[in-house]
Amino acid sequence: MISPSLPAELKAALDAKLQGLSRNETAARSALISKTYRDGGGSGTIKSETDALAYALARMPATYAAIAASLNALCEVRPDFAPTTLLDVGAGPGTASWAAAEAFSSLRSFALLDDNAALRTLAHDLAGGSARLTDLKYREGDASALLAQAEPADLVVASYMIGELGEAARTALAELAWSKTRDTLLIVEPGTPAGTARILALRRQLVAAGAHVVAPCPHDGPCPLSAPDWCHFTQRLPRSRAHMQLKDADVPFEDEKFAYVALTRTPGTIHPARVLAQPILSKAEISARLCTTDGLVVARIPHRVKADYARARRWRWGDAVMDES
């Protein structure tokens, strides 16, 4: 399991880049970029080195934490998965590549694709101090065009990028990304109803094309949740002092809501249930909402069944557990 915190090498590289920059200017740019993303915009507002660094300082920790949690879920269900090649689509400053490098010591090749020149430059600068990522290959241009030319990879990741595309473009990108996936495709989006809807649409599309869901779902069937509910998870991460100053924050942590799906070409043999919300603990029982191979289940574990109760007390939102259906 990898930590939700940025790797020490990445923290050091970001701190070094921050030296000499105006904190007020960086904070102002960060606020504008964050608002653009919240309003459904993309990376088009990131045009300069200051913009790219402001984005990385404000969003990279949370994005990294969400991707790390998604990769941890993948590894829990596929402990034998040992990819050697990574294709990072819409790579930005390289966040997913850093997380994958932490998750898989087997990775030897990192190919990154993005159309933002400022983020590409920052990604190279940040990777310069990493023994694993120093030789990453980063191509700048339209993601779909570059993806069409890319070599297939064992692991393909598209994180926090499909929301920038229209429906037709998302469908085409998903088909193309799957065609470049030798083994596993991971898609991560913000944990909003709209982000989950995008994930589910691509999930349906790719399952119809022969993909199998590894996580978070314990099955390949339709999502059993219905509006206003939606499938998402949360990852708590620590804030650095610079991160707190940039966001004018008072608490030393934040909770990133995210949605994800990991799809593979080979059906899995392990199909654990997934905890869909923080379990409710009382003196009499623990109540937990689970997605299982048979659909939604509310598991109730009575206090009198000591071993099961003790096990269920360790459950957290997003955990994989043995199917309780």
CSV table of C-alpha atoms in Angstrom, one decimal:
chain,number,residue,atom,x,y,z
A,1,MET,CA,0.0,0.0,0.0
A,2,ILE,CA,1.4,3.4,-0.9
A,3,SER,CA,0.9,6.5,1.2
A,4,PRO,CA,-1.5,9.3,0.1
A,5,SER,CA,1.3,11.8,0.8
A,6,LEU,CA,3.6,13.0,-2.0
A,7,PRO,CA,6.9,11.1,-2.2
A,8,ALA,CA,9.8,12.9,-0.5
A,9,GLU,CA,11.6,13.5,-3.8
A,10,LEU,CA,8.5,15.2,-5.2
A,11,LYS,CA,8.0,17.3,-2.1
A,12,ALA,CA,11.6,18.5,-2.2
A,13,ALA,CA,11.3,19.3,-5.9
A,14,LEU,CA,8.1,21.3,-5.4
A,15,ASP,CA,9.7,23.2,-2.5
A,16,ALA,CA,12.7,24.0,-4.5
A,17,LYS,CA,10.6,25.4,-7.4
A,18,LEU,CA,8.7,27.6,-4.9
A,19,GLN,CA,11.8,29.4,-3.7
A,20,GLY,CA,11.9,33.0,-5.0
A,21,LEU,CA,8.3,33.0,-6.2
A,22,SER,CA,5.8,35.4,-4.8
A,23,ARG,CA,3.5,33.5,-2.5
A,24,ASN,CA,0.7,36.0,-3.0
A,25,GLU,CA,0.9,35.8,-6.8
A,26,THR,CA,1.1,32.0,-6.7
A,27,ALA,CA,-1.9,31.9,-4.4
A,28,ALA,CA,-4.0,34.2,-6.6
A,29,ARG,CA,-3.2,32.1,-9.7
A,30,SER,CA,-3.9,28.9,-7.8
A,31,ALA,CA,-7.4,30.3,-6.7
A,32,LEU,CA,-8.2,31.2,-10.3
A,33,ILE,CA,-7.1,27.9,-11.7
A,34,SER,CA,-9.0,26.0,-9.0
A,35,LYS,CA,-12.2,27.9,-9.8
A,36,THR,CA,-11.8,27.2,-13.5
A,37,TYR,CA,-11.6,23.4,-12.7
A,38,ARG,CA,-14.6,23.6,-10.3
A,39,ASP,CA,-16.6,25.4,-13.0
A,40,GLY,CA,-15.9,22.6,-15.5
A,41,GLY,CA,-13.0,24.2,-17.3
A,42,GLY,CA,-9.7,22.6,-18.2
A,43,SER,CA,-6.0,23.3,-18.2
A,44,GLY,CA,-6.2,26.0,-20.8
A,45,THR,CA,-5.7,28.7,-18.2
A,46,ILE,CA,-2.3,27.2,-17.3
A,47,LYS,CA,0.1,29.1,-19.6
A,48,SER,CA,3.2,30.0,-17.6
A,49,GLU,CA,5.7,28.5,-15.2
A,50,THR,CA,3.9,30.3,-12.3
A,51,ASP,CA,0.5,28.9,-13.4
A,52,ALA,CA,1.9,25.4,-13.7
A,53,LEU,CA,3.5,25.5,-10.2
A,54,ALA,CA,0.4,27.1,-8.7
A,55,TYR,CA,-1.7,24.3,-10.1
A,56,ALA,CA,0.8,21.6,-8.8
A,57,LEU,CA,1.0,23.1,-5.3
A,58,ALA,CA,-2.8,23.4,-5.0
A,59,ARG,CA,-4.0,20.3,-6.8
A,60,MET,CA,-1.2,17.8,-7.1
A,61,PRO,CA,-1.3,16.5,-3.5
A,62,ALA,CA,-5.1,15.8,-3.7
A,63,THR,CA,-4.9,14.3,-7.2
A,64,TYR,CA,-1.9,12.1,-6.1
A,65,ALA,CA,-3.8,10.9,-3.0
A,66,ALA,CA,-6.8,9.9,-5.1
A,67,ILE,CA,-4.7,8.1,-7.7
A,68,ALA,CA,-2.7,6.4,-4.9
A,69,ALA,CA,-6.0,5.1,-3.3
A,70,SER,CA,-7.2,3.8,-6.6
A,71,LEU,CA,-3.9,2.0,-7.3
A,72,ASN,CA,-4.0,0.5,-3.8
A,73,ALA,CA,-7.5,-0.8,-4.5
A,74,LEU,CA,-6.2,-2.3,-7.8
A,75,CYS,CA,-3.2,-3.9,-6.1
A,76,GLU,CA,-5.4,-5.4,-3.3
A,77,VAL,CA,-7.5,-7.3,-5.9
A,78,ARG,CA,-4.6,-8.0,-8.2
A,79,PRO,CA,-1.6,-8.5,-5.9
A,80,ASP,CA,0.3,-10.3,-8.7
A,81,PHE,CA,0.0,-7.4,-11.2
A,82,ALA,CA,3.5,-6.2,-12.1
A,83,PRO,CA,3.4,-3.9,-15.1
A,84,THR,CA,6.6,-2.8,-16.7
A,85,THR,CA,5.2,-0.1,-19.0
A,86,LEU,CA,3.0,2.9,-18.2
A,87,LEU,CA,1.0,5.2,-20.5
A,88,ASP,CA,-0.1,8.3,-18.6
A,89,VAL,CA,-2.8,10.1,-20.7
A,90,GLY,CA,-3.5,13.7,-19.9
A,91,ALA,CA,-0.4,13.5,-17.7
A,92,GLY,CA,-0.3,17.2,-16.6
A,93,PRO,CA,2.7,17.5,-14.2
A,94,GLY,CA,3.1,13.8,-14.0
A,95,THR,CA,1.1,13.0,-10.9
A,96,ALA,CA,-0.2,9.6,-12.0
A,97,SER,CA,3.3,8.6,-13.1
A,98,TRP,CA,4.7,9.4,-9.7
A,99,ALA,CA,2.0,7.4,-8.0
A,100,ALA,CA,2.4,4.4,-10.3
A,101,ALA,CA,6.2,4.5,-9.7
A,102,GLU,CA,5.5,4.2,-6.0
A,103,ALA,CA,2.9,1.4,-6.4
A,104,PHE,CA,4.9,-0.7,-8.9
A,105,SER,CA,8.6,-1.3,-8.5
A,106,SER,CA,8.3,-3.3,-11.7
A,107,LEU,CA,7.7,-0.3,-13.9
A,108,ARG,CA,10.6,0.5,-16.3
A,109,SER,CA,9.0,2.7,-19.0
A,110,PHE,CA,7.0,5.9,-18.4
A,111,ALA,CA,5.2,7.5,-21.4
A,112,LEU,CA,3.3,10.7,-20.7
A,113,LEU,CA,0.9,12.6,-23.0
A,114,ASP,CA,-0.5,16.1,-22.6
A,115,ASP,CA,-1.1,19.2,-24.7
A,116,ASN,CA,0.0,21.7,-22.1
A,117,ALA,CA,3.5,23.0,-22.6
A,118,ALA,CA,3.8,24.6,-19.1
A,119,LEU,CA,2.8,21.4,-17.4
A,120,ARG,CA,5.1,19.3,-19.6
A,121,THR,CA,8.1,21.6,-18.6
A,122,LEU,CA,7.2,21.3,-14.9
A,123,ALA,CA,6.8,17.5,-15.1
A,124,HIS,CA,10.4,17.3,-16.5
A,125,ASP,CA,11.7,19.6,-13.8
A,126,LEU,CA,10.0,17.7,-11.0
A,127,ALA,CA,11.2,14.3,-12.4
A,128,GLY,CA,14.8,15.4,-12.6
A,129,GLY,CA,15.5,14.4,-9.0
A,130,SER,CA,13.8,11.0,-9.3
A,131,ALA,CA,15.9,7.9,-9.9
A,132,ARG,CA,12.8,6.2,-11.4
A,133,LEU,CA,11.3,9.0,-13.5
A,134,THR,CA,14.4,10.8,-14.8
A,135,ASP,CA,14.1,9.1,-18.2
A,136,LEU,CA,10.4,9.6,-18.7
A,137,LYS,CA,9.2,10.2,-22.2
A,138,TYR,CA,6.8,13.1,-22.4
A,139,ARG,CA,5.0,14.0,-25.7
A,140,GLU,CA,3.2,17.3,-26.1
A,141,GLY,CA,0.1,17.6,-28.2
A,142,ASP,CA,-3.5,16.5,-28.6
A,143,ALA,CA,-4.1,13.5,-26.3
A,144,SER,CA,-6.2,11.5,-28.8
A,145,ALA,CA,-3.7,12.1,-31.6
A,146,LEU,CA,-0.7,11.2,-29.5
A,147,LEU,CA,-2.6,8.2,-28.0
A,148,ALA,CA,-3.2,6.9,-31.5
A,149,GLN,CA,0.5,6.9,-32.2
A,150,ALA,CA,1.6,5.6,-28.7
A,151,GLU,CA,2.9,2.1,-28.0
A,152,PRO,CA,0.6,-0.2,-26.0
A,153,ALA,CA,1.4,-0.4,-22.3
A,154,ASP,CA,0.7,-2.8,-19.5
A,155,LEU,CA,-0.9,-0.1,-17.4
A,156,VAL,CA,-2.8,2.9,-18.9
A,157,VAL,CA,-4.0,5.7,-16.7
A,158,ALA,CA,-6.3,8.7,-17.5
A,159,SER,CA,-6.7,10.8,-14.3
A,160,TYR,CA,-8.7,13.9,-13.9
A,161,MET,CA,-8.8,14.6,-17.7
A,162,ILE,CA,-11.8,13.1,-19.4
A,163,GLY,CA,-14.0,15.8,-17.8
A,164,GLU,CA,-12.3,18.3,-20.2
A,165,LEU,CA,-13.7,16.4,-23.2
A,166,GLY,CA,-17.2,16.4,-24.8
A,167,GLU,CA,-19.2,13.2,-24.8
A,168,ALA,CA,-18.2,12.1,-28.3
A,169,ALA,CA,-14.5,12.8,-27.6
A,170,ARG,CA,-14.6,10.9,-24.3
A,171,THR,CA,-16.1,7.9,-26.1
A,172,ALA,CA,-13.4,8.0,-28.7
A,173,LEU,CA,-10.6,8.4,-26.2
A,174,ALA,CA,-11.9,5.5,-24.1
A,175,GLU,CA,-11.9,3.2,-27.1
A,176,LEU,CA,-8.5,4.3,-28.1
A,177,ALA,CA,-7.1,4.0,-24.5
A,178,TRP,CA,-8.5,0.5,-24.3
A,179,SER,CA,-6.9,-0.4,-27.6
A,180,LYS,CA,-3.5,0.6,-26.1
A,181,THR,CA,-4.1,-1.3,-22.9
A,182,ARG,CA,-2.2,-4.6,-22.7
A,183,ASP,CA,-3.5,-5.4,-19.2
A,184,THR,CA,-5.2,-2.7,-17.1
A,185,LEU,CA,-6.8,0.7,-17.6
A,186,LEU,CA,-7.4,3.0,-14.7
A,187,ILE,CA,-9.7,6.1,-15.0
A,188,VAL,CA,-9.9,8.5,-12.1
A,189,GLU,CA,-12.2,11.5,-11.9
A,190,PRO,CA,-13.5,14.0,-9.2
A,191,GLY,CA,-16.0,12.4,-6.9
A,192,THR,CA,-18.9,14.5,-8.0
A,193,PRO,CA,-22.2,13.2,-9.5
A,194,ALA,CA,-20.9,14.4,-12.9
A,195,GLY,CA,-17.5,12.7,-12.4
A,196,THR,CA,-19.1,9.5,-11.5
A,197,ALA,CA,-21.5,9.7,-14.4
A,198,ARG,CA,-18.5,10.0,-16.8
A,199,ILE,CA,-16.8,7.0,-15.1
A,200,LEU,CA,-20.0,4.9,-15.4
A,201,ALA,CA,-20.5,5.8,-19.1
A,202,LEU,CA,-17.0,4.7,-20.0
A,203,ARG,CA,-17.4,1.6,-17.8
A,204,ARG,CA,-20.5,0.5,-19.7
A,205,GLN,CA,-18.7,1.2,-23.0
A,206,LEU,CA,-15.6,-0.8,-22.2
A,207,VAL,CA,-17.4,-3.7,-20.5
A,208,ALA,CA,-19.4,-4.0,-23.7
A,209,ALA,CA,-16.1,-4.1,-25.5
A,210,GLY,CA,-14.9,-7.0,-23.4
A,211,ALA,CA,-13.3,-5.4,-20.4
A,212,HIS,CA,-13.7,-6.7,-16.9
A,213,VAL,CA,-14.0,-4.5,-13.8
A,214,VAL,CA,-11.2,-5.0,-11.2
A,215,ALA,CA,-12.2,-2.3,-8.8
A,216,PRO,CA,-14.1,-0.7,-7.1
A,217,CYS,CA,-17.0,-2.9,-8.4
A,218,PRO,CA,-17.2,-6.6,-7.5
A,219,HIS,CA,-18.9,-7.4,-10.8
A,220,ASP,CA,-19.2,-6.3,-14.5
A,221,GLY,CA,-23.0,-5.6,-14.3
A,222,PRO,CA,-24.8,-2.3,-14.1
A,223,CYS,CA,-24.2,0.0,-11.2
A,224,PRO,CA,-26.9,-0.7,-8.6
A,225,LEU,CA,-26.9,2.8,-7.2
A,226,SER,CA,-29.6,5.3,-8.4
A,227,ALA,CA,-29.8,9.1,-8.1
A,228,PRO,CA,-29.5,11.1,-6.0
A,229,ASP,CA,-26.8,8.6,-4.7
A,230,TRP,CA,-23.6,8.1,-6.6
A,231,CYS,CA,-20.5,6.0,-6.2
A,232,HIS,CA,-17.5,7.9,-4.9
A,233,PHE,CA,-14.9,7.7,-2.2
A,234,THR,CA,-12.7,9.9,-0.1
A,235,GLN,CA,-9.0,10.1,0.7
A,236,ARG,CA,-7.6,12.1,3.6
A,237,LEU,CA,-4.2,13.7,3.0
A,238,PRO,CA,-1.9,15.9,5.0
A,239,ARG,CA,-1.3,19.5,4.0
A,240,SER,CA,2.2,20.9,3.9
A,241,ARG,CA,2.8,24.4,5.3
A,242,ALA,CA,3.1,25.7,1.8
A,243,HIS,CA,-0.1,24.0,0.8
A,244,MET,CA,-1.9,25.5,3.8
A,245,GLN,CA,-0.6,29.0,3.0
A,246,LEU,CA,-1.5,28.7,-0.7
A,247,LYS,CA,-5.1,27.6,0.2
A,248,ASP,CA,-5.4,30.0,3.2
A,249,ALA,CA,-6.4,26.8,5.1
A,250,ASP,CA,-6.6,26.4,8.9
A,251,VAL,CA,-6.6,22.6,9.2
A,252,PRO,CA,-3.5,20.5,8.4
A,253,PHE,CA,-5.4,18.0,6.2
A,254,GLU,CA,-8.0,17.8,3.4
A,255,ASP,CA,-10.4,15.1,2.1
A,256,GLU,CA,-10.4,14.5,-1.6
A,257,LYS,CA,-13.5,13.0,-3.1
A,258,PHE,CA,-12.9,10.9,-6.1
A,259,ALA,CA,-14.4,8.3,-8.4
A,260,TYR,CA,-12.5,5.6,-10.3
A,261,VAL,CA,-12.7,2.4,-12.3
A,262,ALA,CA,-10.0,-0.1,-13.0
A,263,LEU,CA,-10.6,-2.5,-16.0
A,264,THR,CA,-8.6,-5.4,-17.1
A,265,ARG,CA,-8.5,-7.8,-20.1
A,266,THR,CA,-8.6,-10.9,-17.9
A,267,PRO,CA,-11.5,-11.8,-15.6
A,268,GLY,CA,-10.4,-11.6,-11.9
A,269,THR,CA,-10.7,-14.5,-9.5
A,270,ILE,CA,-11.2,-12.3,-6.4
A,271,HIS,CA,-14.5,-10.3,-6.2
A,272,PRO,CA,-14.5,-8.6,-2.8
A,273,ALA,CA,-17.5,-6.4,-1.7
A,274,ARG,CA,-16.8,-2.7,-1.5
A,275,VAL,CA,-17.8,-0.4,1.5
A,276,LEU,CA,-19.8,2.4,-0.1
A,277,ALA,CA,-20.0,4.8,3.0
A,278,GLN,CA,-18.4,5.1,6.4
A,279,PRO,CA,-19.9,2.2,8.5
A,280,ILE,CA,-22.1,3.2,11.4
A,281,LEU,CA,-21.0,2.0,14.8
A,282,SER,CA,-23.3,1.5,17.7
A,283,LYS,CA,-23.2,-0.5,21.0
A,284,ALA,CA,-25.4,-3.1,19.5
A,285,GLU,CA,-24.0,-3.5,16.0
A,286,ILE,CA,-22.0,-2.2,13.0
A,287,SER,CA,-24.0,-1.3,10.0
A,288,ALA,CA,-22.2,-1.0,6.6
A,289,ARG,CA,-23.5,-0.4,3.1
A,290,LEU,CA,-21.8,-2.8,0.7
A,291,CYS,CA,-21.7,-3.3,-3.1
A,292,THR,CA,-21.5,-7.0,-3.6
A,293,THR,CA,-21.7,-9.5,-6.5
A,294,ASP,CA,-25.4,-9.7,-5.8
A,295,GLY,CA,-26.0,-5.9,-5.6
A,296,LEU,CA,-26.4,-3.5,-2.7
A,297,VAL,CA,-26.5,-5.0,0.8
A,298,VAL,CA,-26.6,-3.4,4.3
A,299,ALA,CA,-24.5,-5.7,6.4
A,300,ARG,CA,-25.3,-5.7,10.1
A,301,ILE,CA,-22.7,-7.2,12.4
A,302,PRO,CA,-24.0,-7.7,16.0
A,303,HIS,CA,-21.7,-6.9,18.9
A,304,ARG,CA,-22.3,-10.3,20.3
A,305,VAL,CA,-20.4,-11.9,17.4
A,306,LYS,CA,-17.1,-10.8,18.8
A,307,ALA,CA,-14.7,-11.8,15.9
A,308,ASP,CA,-16.9,-10.5,13.1
A,309,TYR,CA,-17.6,-7.3,15.0
A,310,ALA,CA,-13.9,-6.7,15.7
A,311,ARG,CA,-13.2,-7.2,12.0
A,312,ALA,CA,-15.9,-4.9,10.8
A,313,ARG,CA,-14.7,-2.2,13.2
A,314,ARG,CA,-11.7,-1.9,10.9
A,315,TRP,CA,-13.8,-1.3,7.8
A,316,ARG,CA,-13.5,2.2,6.2
A,317,TRP,CA,-15.3,3.8,3.3
A,318,GLY,CA,-13.8,2.4,0.1
A,319,ASP,CA,-12.4,-0.8,1.6
A,320,ALA,CA,-12.6,-4.1,-0.1
A,321,VAL,CA,-14.1,-6.8,2.2
A,322,MET,CA,-15.2,-10.4,1.8
A,323,ASP,CA,-18.6,-10.6,0.2
A,324,GLU,CA,-21.2,-10.4,3.0
A,325,SER,CA,-24.2,-10.9,0.7
